[in-house]
Amino acid sequence: MDIIVTHKNTDFDALSSLVAGTILYPDAVPVLPGHVNDNVKAFLSIHKDFFEMSSMGEIDAGLVDRMIVVDTNNWNRLDVPVILKDKKDLKICLWDHHVEGDIKAGFRCQKEMGSTTTLMVEEIQKKGMKITSIQATL
């Protein structure tokens, strides 16, 4: 099982990176942390039908083979069980616009710039992938 995770106190860059992750990794399950910023919570309450998100409580961490981490490179900012951090065979893909951090990833797209979403949308465009109007709005 593949999951896409982001940091606690999720802001719009983190949320839009989760959504971009579902485009780049269509079989992955986006996992929203337990706490999101108030403006993100308001947005999701209005547009909840457009975005399917899971919580970590709905995921069997033992079944996770790959974790796509977006908009953070720090384990302590993630809302994931310790079992994932300690899992030796866990494949990690990292997408982040922050250059400092402690997550060791087999794949990383990391560049200091304004947002992680920009990195991911550039890849979506390069691959000629389509996005919906609500995804573009986000």
PDB file of C-alpha atoms in Angstrom:
ATOM      1  CA  MET A   1       0.000   0.000   0.000  1.00  0.00           C
ATOM      2  CA  ASP A   2       1.200   3.510  -0.854  1.00  0.00           C
ATOM      3  CA  ILE A   3       0.249   6.535   1.238  1.00  0.00           C
ATOM      4  CA  ILE A   4       0.820  10.254   0.806  1.00  0.00           C
ATOM      5  CA  VAL A   5       1.458  12.203   4.016  1.00  0.00           C
ATOM      6  CA  THR A   6       2.174  15.778   4.978  1.00  0.00           C
ATOM      7  CA  HIS A   7       2.852  17.841   8.073  1.00  0.00           C
ATOM      8  CA  LYS A   8       0.641  18.525  11.077  1.00  0.00           C
ATOM      9  CA  ASN A   9      -1.150  21.891  11.062  1.00  0.00           C
ATOM     10  CA  THR A  10      -1.662  21.400   7.346  1.00  0.00           C
ATOM     11  CA  ASP A  11      -1.634  24.608   5.315  1.00  0.00           C
ATOM     12  CA  PHE A  12      -2.689  25.095   1.700  1.00  0.00           C
ATOM     13  CA  ASP A  13       0.704  24.141   0.263  1.00  0.00           C
ATOM     14  CA  ALA A  14       0.562  20.870   2.185  1.00  0.00           C
ATOM     15  CA  LEU A  15      -3.046  20.191   1.140  1.00  0.00           C
ATOM     16  CA  SER A  16      -2.433  20.991  -2.512  1.00  0.00           C
ATOM     17  CA  SER A  17       0.720  18.839  -2.418  1.00  0.00           C
ATOM     18  CA  LEU A  18      -1.367  15.935  -1.092  1.00  0.00           C
ATOM     19  CA  VAL A  19      -3.768  16.420  -3.991  1.00  0.00           C
ATOM     20  CA  ALA A  20      -0.923  16.744  -6.511  1.00  0.00           C
ATOM     21  CA  GLY A  21       0.432  13.524  -5.055  1.00  0.00           C
ATOM     22  CA  THR A  22      -2.802  11.746  -5.973  1.00  0.00           C
ATOM     23  CA  ILE A  23      -2.238  12.783  -9.577  1.00  0.00           C
ATOM     24  CA  LEU A  24       1.404  11.678  -9.675  1.00  0.00           C
ATOM     25  CA  TYR A  25       0.722   8.525  -7.642  1.00  0.00           C
ATOM     26  CA  PRO A  26      -2.882   7.584  -8.527  1.00  0.00           C
ATOM     27  CA  ASP A  27      -2.879   4.373  -6.473  1.00  0.00           C
ATOM     28  CA  ALA A  28      -1.659   6.100  -3.304  1.00  0.00           C
ATOM     29  CA  VAL A  29      -3.993   7.014  -0.448  1.00  0.00           C
ATOM     30  CA  PRO A  30      -3.773  10.660   0.685  1.00  0.00           C
ATOM     31  CA  VAL A  31      -3.662  10.871   4.486  1.00  0.00           C
ATOM     32  CA  LEU A  32      -4.707  14.101   6.143  1.00  0.00           C
ATOM     33  CA  PRO A  33      -3.143  14.747   9.567  1.00  0.00           C
ATOM     34  CA  GLY A  34      -5.350  15.043  12.623  1.00  0.00           C
ATOM     35  CA  HIS A  35      -4.960  18.810  12.754  1.00  0.00           C
ATOM     36  CA  VAL A  36      -5.208  21.206   9.812  1.00  0.00           C
ATOM     37  CA  ASN A  37      -5.161  25.003   9.745  1.00  0.00           C
ATOM     38  CA  ASP A  38      -8.563  26.632  10.182  1.00  0.00           C
ATOM     39  CA  ASN A  39      -8.613  28.029   6.637  1.00  0.00           C
ATOM     40  CA  VAL A  40      -7.887  24.567   5.220  1.00  0.00           C
ATOM     41  CA  LYS A  41     -10.618  23.074   7.416  1.00  0.00           C
ATOM     42  CA  ALA A  42     -13.081  25.674   6.094  1.00  0.00           C
ATOM     43  CA  PHE A  43     -12.070  24.962   2.480  1.00  0.00           C
ATOM     44  CA  LEU A  44     -12.459  21.203   2.940  1.00  0.00           C
ATOM     45  CA  SER A  45     -15.841  21.595   4.616  1.00  0.00           C
ATOM     46  CA  ILE A  46     -17.107  23.386   1.510  1.00  0.00           C
ATOM     47  CA  HIS A  47     -15.346  21.166  -1.059  1.00  0.00           C
ATOM     48  CA  LYS A  48     -15.275  17.805   0.771  1.00  0.00           C
ATOM     49  CA  ASP A  49     -16.971  15.998  -2.122  1.00  0.00           C
ATOM     50  CA  PHE A  50     -14.071  16.792  -4.464  1.00  0.00           C
ATOM     51  CA  PHE A  51     -11.241  15.388  -2.353  1.00  0.00           C
ATOM     52  CA  GLU A  52     -11.091  11.896  -0.887  1.00  0.00           C
ATOM     53  CA  MET A  53      -8.798  11.901   2.136  1.00  0.00           C
ATOM     54  CA  SER A  54      -8.140   9.274   4.778  1.00  0.00           C
ATOM     55  CA  SER A  55      -6.931   9.629   8.330  1.00  0.00           C
ATOM     56  CA  MET A  56      -3.997   7.694   9.733  1.00  0.00           C
ATOM     57  CA  GLY A  57      -6.450   5.814  11.949  1.00  0.00           C
ATOM     58  CA  GLU A  58      -7.986   4.286   8.807  1.00  0.00           C
ATOM     59  CA  ILE A  59      -4.623   2.971   7.591  1.00  0.00           C
ATOM     60  CA  ASP A  60      -3.008  -0.286   8.670  1.00  0.00           C
ATOM     61  CA  ALA A  61       0.575   0.958   9.007  1.00  0.00           C
ATOM     62  CA  GLY A  62       1.862  -2.608   8.704  1.00  0.00           C
ATOM     63  CA  LEU A  63       0.563  -2.742   5.125  1.00  0.00           C
ATOM     64  CA  VAL A  64       2.332   0.449   4.004  1.00  0.00           C
ATOM     65  CA  ASP A  65       5.126  -0.293   1.516  1.00  0.00           C
ATOM     66  CA  ARG A  66       5.761   3.221   0.250  1.00  0.00           C
ATOM     67  CA  MET A  67       5.240   6.605   1.844  1.00  0.00           C
ATOM     68  CA  ILE A  68       5.213   9.742  -0.272  1.00  0.00           C
ATOM     69  CA  VAL A  69       6.077  12.666   2.005  1.00  0.00           C
ATOM     70  CA  VAL A  70       5.104  16.144   0.818  1.00  0.00           C
ATOM     71  CA  ASP A  71       5.909  19.623   2.140  1.00  0.00           C
ATOM     72  CA  THR A  72       8.127  18.510   5.012  1.00  0.00           C
ATOM     73  CA  ASN A  73      11.386  16.690   5.554  1.00  0.00           C
ATOM     74  CA  ASN A  74      11.070  16.206   9.313  1.00  0.00           C
ATOM     75  CA  TRP A  75       9.759  13.084  11.027  1.00  0.00           C
ATOM     76  CA  ASN A  76       8.519  15.057  14.039  1.00  0.00           C
ATOM     77  CA  ARG A  77       6.189  17.115  11.835  1.00  0.00           C
ATOM     78  CA  LEU A  78       4.436  14.020  10.482  1.00  0.00           C
ATOM     79  CA  ASP A  79       1.323  12.524  12.050  1.00  0.00           C
ATOM     80  CA  VAL A  80       2.337   8.892  11.428  1.00  0.00           C
ATOM     81  CA  PRO A  81       2.862   5.946  13.786  1.00  0.00           C
ATOM     82  CA  VAL A  82       6.390   5.162  14.949  1.00  0.00           C
ATOM     83  CA  ILE A  83       6.125   1.784  13.213  1.00  0.00           C
ATOM     84  CA  LEU A  84       6.556   3.586   9.872  1.00  0.00           C
ATOM     85  CA  LYS A  85       9.661   5.470  10.984  1.00  0.00           C
ATOM     86  CA  ASP A  86      11.217   2.213  12.180  1.00  0.00           C
ATOM     87  CA  LYS A  87      10.115   0.083   9.199  1.00  0.00           C
ATOM     88  CA  LYS A  88      13.329  -1.047   7.487  1.00  0.00           C
ATOM     89  CA  ASP A  89      11.814  -1.880   4.082  1.00  0.00           C
ATOM     90  CA  LEU A  90       9.681   1.274   3.791  1.00  0.00           C
ATOM     91  CA  LYS A  91      10.269   3.089   0.508  1.00  0.00           C
ATOM     92  CA  ILE A  92      10.109   6.857   0.919  1.00  0.00           C
ATOM     93  CA  CYS A  93       9.600   9.447  -1.808  1.00  0.00           C
ATOM     94  CA  LEU A  94      10.105  13.040  -0.710  1.00  0.00           C
ATOM     95  CA  TRP A  95       8.741  16.185  -2.339  1.00  0.00           C
ATOM     96  CA  ASP A  96       9.704  19.341  -0.465  1.00  0.00           C
ATOM     97  CA  HIS A  97      10.682  22.948  -0.938  1.00  0.00           C
ATOM     98  CA  HIS A  98      12.491  23.003   2.427  1.00  0.00           C
ATOM     99  CA  VAL A  99      16.122  21.898   2.210  1.00  0.00           C
ATOM    100  CA  GLU A 100      16.745  20.950   5.852  1.00  0.00           C
ATOM    101  CA  GLY A 101      15.404  17.800   7.466  1.00  0.00           C
ATOM    102  CA  ASP A 102      15.988  14.309   8.784  1.00  0.00           C
ATOM    103  CA  ILE A 103      13.941  12.007   6.543  1.00  0.00           C
ATOM    104  CA  LYS A 104      16.089   9.658   4.475  1.00  0.00           C
ATOM    105  CA  ALA A 105      14.360   9.077   1.153  1.00  0.00           C
ATOM    106  CA  GLY A 106      15.205   6.813  -1.770  1.00  0.00           C
ATOM    107  CA  PHE A 107      13.661   9.382  -4.119  1.00  0.00           C
ATOM    108  CA  ARG A 108      13.700  13.067  -3.461  1.00  0.00           C
ATOM    109  CA  CYS A 109      12.577  16.095  -5.405  1.00  0.00           C
ATOM    110  CA  GLN A 110      13.757  18.871  -3.164  1.00  0.00           C
ATOM    111  CA  LYS A 111      14.478  22.418  -4.150  1.00  0.00           C
ATOM    112  CA  GLU A 112      14.388  25.633  -2.188  1.00  0.00           C
ATOM    113  CA  MET A 113      11.536  27.619  -3.701  1.00  0.00           C
ATOM    114  CA  GLY A 114       8.157  29.118  -2.807  1.00  0.00           C
ATOM    115  CA  SER A 115       6.106  25.932  -2.516  1.00  0.00           C
ATOM    116  CA  THR A 116       6.160  22.176  -2.794  1.00  0.00           C
ATOM    117  CA  THR A 117       3.083  22.419  -4.992  1.00  0.00           C
ATOM    118  CA  THR A 118       5.171  24.191  -7.640  1.00  0.00           C
ATOM    119  CA  LEU A 119       7.646  21.294  -7.750  1.00  0.00           C
ATOM    120  CA  MET A 120       4.844  18.792  -8.137  1.00  0.00           C
ATOM    121  CA  VAL A 121       2.845  20.751 -10.713  1.00  0.00           C
ATOM    122  CA  GLU A 122       5.991  21.136 -12.816  1.00  0.00           C
ATOM    123  CA  GLU A 123       6.251  17.322 -12.867  1.00  0.00           C
ATOM    124  CA  ILE A 124       2.538  16.966 -13.664  1.00  0.00           C
ATOM    125  CA  GLN A 125       2.967  19.363 -16.596  1.00  0.00           C
ATOM    126  CA  LYS A 126       6.132  17.618 -17.793  1.00  0.00           C
ATOM    127  CA  LYS A 127       4.240  14.318 -17.878  1.00  0.00           C
ATOM    128  CA  GLY A 128       1.258  15.908 -19.675  1.00  0.00           C
ATOM    129  CA  MET A 129      -1.128  14.835 -16.927  1.00  0.00           C
ATOM    130  CA  LYS A 130      -4.549  16.439 -16.630  1.00  0.00           C
ATOM    131  CA  ILE A 131      -5.976  18.160 -13.569  1.00  0.00           C
ATOM    132  CA  THR A 132      -9.537  19.151 -12.765  1.00  0.00           C
ATOM    133  CA  SER A 133     -10.685  22.747 -12.341  1.00  0.00           C
ATOM    134  CA  ILE A 134     -11.060  22.329  -8.555  1.00  0.00           C
ATOM    135  CA  GLN A 135      -7.531  20.874  -8.358  1.00  0.00           C
ATOM    136  CA  ALA A 136      -6.259  23.853 -10.342  1.00  0.00           C
ATOM    137  CA  THR A 137      -8.134  26.229  -8.020  1.00  0.00           C
ATOM    138  CA  LEU A 138      -6.572  24.612  -4.971  1.00  0.00           C
TER     139      LEU A 138
END
